[in-house]
Short mmCIF file of C-alpha atoms in Angstrom, two decimals:
data_model
loop_
_atom_site.label_atom_id
_atom_site.label_comp_id
_atom_site.label_asym_id
_atom_site.label_seq_id
_atom_site.Cartn_x
_atom_site.Cartn_y
_atom_site.Cartn_z
CA UNK K 1 -0.22 -0.02 -0.08
CA UNK K 2 1.62 3.58 -0.75
CA UNK K 3 1.72 5.43 1.81
CA UNK K 4 4.84 8.22 0.74
CA UNK K 5 6.37 9.71 -2.00
CA UNK K 6 9.65 10.87 -2.39
CA UNK K 7 10.68 14.46 -4.95
CA UNK K 8 13.41 15.13 -6.42
CA UNK K 9 13.42 18.55 -6.47
CA UNK K 10 15.72 20.57 -9.75
CA UNK K 11 13.72 19.53 -12.67
CA UNK K 12 11.01 17.85 -11.33
CA UNK K 13 9.26 19.92 -8.84
CA UNK K 14 10.67 23.24 -9.87
CA UNK K 15 11.93 24.44 -13.40
CA UNK K 16 15.39 25.30 -12.59
CA UNK K 17 17.81 23.95 -15.59
CA UNK K 18 17.86 26.95 -16.94
CA UNK K 19 18.46 29.16 -13.58
CA UNK K 20 21.30 26.93 -12.69
CA UNK K 21 22.97 27.23 -16.50
CA UNK K 22 22.59 30.52 -16.54
CA UNK K 23 24.43 30.64 -12.66
CA UNK K 24 28.00 28.58 -14.19
CA UNK K 25 27.62 30.75 -17.66
CA UNK K 26 27.83 34.20 -15.57
CA UNK K 27 31.30 32.53 -13.65
CA UNK K 28 32.48 30.63 -16.43
CA UNK K 29 32.58 33.65 -18.92
CA UNK K 30 34.99 35.01 -16.61
CA UNK K 31 37.39 32.48 -18.00
CA UNK K 32 36.03 32.46 -21.32
CA UNK K 33 34.15 29.51 -21.21
CA UNK K 34 30.38 29.59 -22.11
CA UNK K 35 28.28 25.86 -21.95
CA UNK K 36 25.64 25.60 -24.51
CA UNK K 37 22.10 24.51 -23.11
CA UNK K 38 22.26 21.02 -24.78
CA UNK K 39 25.45 20.48 -23.63
CA UNK K 40 24.34 21.39 -20.02
CA UNK K 41 21.35 19.25 -19.94
CA UNK K 42 23.34 16.04 -21.95
CA UNK K 43 26.36 15.96 -19.13
CA UNK K 44 25.63 18.25 -16.14
CA UNK K 45 21.98 18.21 -15.18
CA UNK K 46 20.93 16.46 -11.83
CA UNK K 47 24.59 16.30 -10.96
CA UNK K 48 25.74 17.98 -8.04
CA UNK K 49 27.30 21.30 -8.09
CA UNK K 50 30.97 20.25 -6.72
CA UNK K 51 30.89 16.99 -8.81
CA UNK K 52 30.20 19.69 -12.40
CA UNK K 53 32.82 22.04 -10.77
CA UNK K 54 35.67 19.58 -11.14
CA UNK K 55 34.06 17.87 -14.34
CA UNK K 56 34.26 21.64 -15.64
CA UNK K 57 37.77 22.33 -14.19
CA UNK K 58 39.42 18.86 -16.23
CA UNK K 59 37.37 19.50 -19.36
CA UNK K 60 38.17 23.22 -19.84
CA UNK K 61 41.21 23.82 -17.75
CA UNK K 62 39.89 26.24 -15.53
CA UNK K 63 42.56 27.40 -13.13
CA UNK K 64 39.99 28.75 -10.19
CA UNK K 65 40.78 26.39 -7.64
CA UNK K 66 38.13 24.04 -7.28
CA UNK K 67 36.93 25.24 -3.47
CA UNK K 68 37.30 28.75 -4.62
CA UNK K 69 34.86 27.75 -7.80
CA UNK K 70 32.55 25.53 -5.26
CA UNK K 71 32.16 28.14 -3.32
CA UNK K 72 31.76 31.12 -5.73
CA UNK K 73 29.05 28.76 -7.36
CA UNK K 74 26.86 28.59 -4.22
CA UNK K 75 27.05 31.70 -3.27
CA UNK K 76 25.97 33.01 -7.05
CA UNK K 77 23.04 30.29 -6.43
CA UNK K 78 21.57 31.88 -3.13
CA UNK K 79 21.69 35.12 -3.97
CA UNK K 80 19.75 34.21 -7.25
CA UNK K 81 17.56 32.34 -5.26
CA UNK K 82 16.47 34.67 -2.73
CA UNK K 83 15.83 37.35 -5.21
CA UNK K 84 14.62 35.30 -8.26
CA UNK K 85 11.23 33.35 -8.46
CA UNK K 86 11.56 29.85 -9.92
CA UNK K 87 8.70 28.55 -11.45
CA UNK K 88 7.06 25.20 -10.93
CA UNK K 89 7.22 22.39 -13.13
CA UNK K 90 3.71 21.95 -14.81
CA UNK K 91 0.99 20.46 -12.97
CA UNK K 92 3.00 20.89 -9.48
CA UNK K 93 0.90 22.54 -7.05
CA UNK K 94 -2.38 20.69 -8.03
CA UNK K 95 -1.24 17.11 -7.63
CA UNK K 96 1.14 18.15 -4.13
CA UNK K 97 -2.45 19.23 -3.50
CA UNK K 98 -3.93 16.23 -4.53
CA UNK K 99 -1.52 13.59 -2.94
CA UNK K 100 -1.99 15.24 0.87
CA UNK K 101 -5.96 15.20 0.63
CA UNK K 102 -4.93 11.50 0.22
CA UNK K 103 -3.01 11.35 3.16
CA UNK K 104 0.32 10.47 1.20
CA UNK K 105 3.15 11.40 3.16
CA UNK K 106 5.59 13.85 1.57
CA UNK K 107 9.11 13.98 1.23
CA UNK K 108 12.03 16.14 -0.68
CA UNK K 109 15.05 14.14 -1.79
CA UNK K 110 17.49 16.59 -3.14
CA UNK K 111 21.35 16.75 -4.00
CA UNK K 112 21.13 20.88 -3.72
CA UNK K 113 22.13 21.76 -0.12
CA UNK K 114 19.35 22.94 2.60
CA UNK K 115 20.12 26.75 2.39
CA UNK K 116 19.10 26.60 -1.19
CA UNK K 117 15.90 24.80 -0.68
CA UNK K 118 14.96 26.43 1.95
CA UNK K 119 15.58 29.89 -0.19
CA UNK K 120 13.64 28.42 -2.79
CA UNK K 121 10.55 27.29 -0.45
CA UNK K 122 10.61 30.96 1.11
CA UNK K 123 9.83 32.08 -2.28
CA UNK K 124 6.91 29.81 -3.90
CA UNK K 125 5.31 28.44 -0.51
CA UNK K 126 5.79 24.74 -1.15
CA UNK K 127 7.44 23.78 2.37
CA UNK K 128 4.30 23.12 4.31
CA UNK K 129 3.82 19.97 1.91
CA UNK K 130 6.83 17.92 2.88
CA UNK K 131 7.02 16.10 6.51
CA UNK K 132 10.65 15.18 5.70
CA UNK K 133 13.60 17.54 3.90
CA UNK K 134 16.33 15.85 2.80
CA UNK K 135 19.26 17.65 1.14
CA UNK K 136 23.01 17.44 0.44
CA UNK K 137 24.21 18.80 3.66
CA UNK K 138 22.43 16.46 5.49
CA UNK K 139 24.91 13.08 3.66
CA UNK K 140 27.99 12.30 2.77
CA UNK K 141 27.72 10.59 -0.80
CA UNK K 142 24.81 12.87 -3.43
CA UNK K 143 23.00 11.04 -6.17
CA UNK K 144 23.11 8.76 -8.05
CA UNK K 145 24.49 7.29 -4.65
CA UNK K 146 21.22 6.12 -2.93
CA UNK K 147 22.09 7.15 0.87
CA UNK K 148 19.27 10.17 0.38
CA UNK K 149 17.05 7.88 -0.58
CA UNK K 150 17.75 4.99 2.40
CA UNK K 151 18.22 8.29 4.98
CA UNK K 152 14.84 9.23 3.72
CA UNK K 153 13.00 6.27 4.03
CA UNK K 154 14.83 5.45 7.49
CA UNK K 155 13.37 8.82 9.04
CA UNK K 156 10.06 8.17 7.47
CA UNK K 157 9.79 4.92 9.28
CA UNK K 158 8.20 3.11 6.33
CA UNK K 159 9.29 -0.06 4.32
CA UNK K 160 10.48 0.84 0.73
CA UNK K 161 7.65 -0.75 -0.77
CA UNK K 162 5.04 1.69 1.00
CA UNK K 163 6.76 4.45 -1.17
CA UNK K 164 7.25 5.49 -4.44
CA UNK K 165 10.02 8.14 -6.13
CA UNK K 166 9.33 11.01 -8.46
CA UNK K 167 13.00 11.82 -10.59
CA UNK K 168 13.73 13.77 -13.51
CA UNK K 169 17.32 12.90 -14.65
CA UNK K 170 19.31 9.89 -14.81
CA UNK K 171 21.28 10.27 -11.63
CA UNK K 172 18.25 10.82 -9.52
CA UNK K 173 16.63 7.52 -11.20
CA UNK K 174 19.82 5.65 -10.75
CA UNK K 175 20.08 6.78 -7.05
CA UNK K 176 16.23 5.94 -5.91
CA UNK K 177 16.72 2.60 -7.87
CA UNK K 178 19.84 1.56 -6.22
CA UNK K 179 17.87 1.91 -3.00
CA UNK K 180 15.26 -0.27 -4.38
CA UNK K 181 12.32 1.87 -4.62
CA UNK K 182 9.90 2.07 -7.52
CA UNK K 183 10.74 5.33 -9.22
CA UNK K 184 8.86 7.04 -11.98
CA UNK K 185 10.38 9.61 -14.11
CA UNK K 186 8.54 13.37 -14.91
CA UNK K 187 10.21 14.46 -18.24
CA UNK K 188 8.65 15.96 -21.44
CA UNK K 189 12.12 16.28 -23.41
CA UNK K 190 11.21 12.71 -24.95
CA UNK K 191 14.94 12.83 -26.32
CA UNK K 192 15.69 12.18 -22.85
CA UNK K 193 13.67 9.32 -22.62
CA UNK K 194 15.80 6.31 -23.90
CA UNK K 195 18.42 7.18 -20.67
CA UNK K 196 15.96 7.15 -18.79
CA UNK K 197 14.34 3.94 -19.54
CA UNK K 198 15.56 2.12 -15.95
CA UNK K 199 12.97 4.00 -14.01
CA UNK K 200 9.35 1.97 -13.29
CA UNK K 201 7.52 4.53 -15.97
CA UNK K 202 8.19 7.78 -17.89
CA UNK K 203 5.63 10.45 -17.66
CA UNK K 204 5.53 13.71 -19.31
CA UNK K 205 4.48 15.78 -16.65
CA UNK K 206 2.71 15.13 -13.33
CA UNK K 207 -0.70 15.76 -15.20
CA UNK K 208 -0.46 12.04 -16.39
CA UNK K 209 0.77 10.67 -13.24
CA UNK K 210 -2.41 11.95 -11.06
CA UNK K 211 -3.97 8.50 -10.69
CA UNK K 212 -1.36 6.90 -8.73
#
């Protein structure tokens, strides 16, 4: 029997991929590097910020020290989240309300740091839907490692068979499946569906996932 739904944040609940793409390009412009959005989606979306920082240093020979690059990117992200609204993905609000009215427990499991989540929720008012929030700040290993999902289920005191997960990227789906959880992918970009086939099912948006 379904008792809880565990949600990813970026790209699943909030339309933040362009936001993160723009933040990286703002910093990378200083060293003459600019990512295309196609490259961002293919190689960096859904990957924790520290991992992307090292990837970019290695690929482009960026001379900014790793720790400084991570710190600057985290600082810029938090500043932007505090001053800019990030739109919700389609049908998110009505589905969160629907699942809540059905008596399901909702939890957030994200590779973003807690300060970013708090800044986003302060502007969009979603926090009250979630009984538990697990961020990168609470775990040692980020997605695709299953640690964050294992921690979430343990703290909810539920059996994994009583939970499902919504994700939008391969790393997220891998994390959920490695934790032995049923995982549904929400992805409107059909070109991404082939690599998301490891998910138990793929929906174009939350409207298709209404009747769980």
